C-alpha atoms as one frame of an Amber mdcrd trajectory, in Angstrom:
protein
 106.400  98.908  86.100 106.671 103.236  86.045 106.647 103.208  89.969 109.711
 100.802  89.333 112.056 102.649  87.436 111.246 106.089  88.967 111.880 104.153
  92.131 115.350 103.156  90.577 115.799 106.449  89.476 115.345 108.412  92.732
 117.758 105.458  93.949 119.943 106.233  91.554 119.935 110.102  91.607 121.296
 109.678  95.619 123.552 107.454  95.026 125.438 109.815  92.824 125.231 112.755
  95.057 126.087 110.323  97.430 129.113 109.138  95.712 130.437 112.988  95.290
 129.754 113.779  98.680 132.139 110.760 100.402 135.160 111.340  97.555 134.690
 115.241  98.183 134.626 114.963 102.883 137.616 111.713 101.812 139.923 113.989
  99.572 139.976 117.059 102.734 140.343 114.133 105.414 136.432 114.293 106.434
 135.333 110.715 108.061 131.343 110.405 107.357 129.017 108.544 109.694 128.212
 105.913 107.486 124.685 105.319 109.742 123.538 108.924 109.987 124.899 109.254
 106.046 122.353 106.143 104.905 119.537 107.484 107.176 119.663 110.749 105.393
 120.289 109.303 102.415 117.294 107.041 102.446 115.336 110.002 103.298 116.520
 111.883 100.370 115.597 108.896  98.050 111.944 108.779  99.827 111.406 112.373
  98.965 112.746 112.145  95.429 110.481 109.320  94.763 107.790 110.804  96.209
 108.216 114.317  94.026 108.450 111.683  90.691 104.748 110.172  92.179 103.030
 112.760  93.632 100.893 114.199  90.351 100.132 110.689  89.156  96.038 109.478
  88.781  96.186 106.257  89.171
């Protein structure tokens, strides 16, 4: 259950950052490529999750 909550936290962090970036880009008239944005967001979520669970002993 701890891993599920840490995974949910990692996804929430990435989603909040992604929303902020999209709002700033939309205000400035920049359109982001959704494919690249989703790939980068997924990689960031995986890295955050691995960072949160890296020091645990199972």
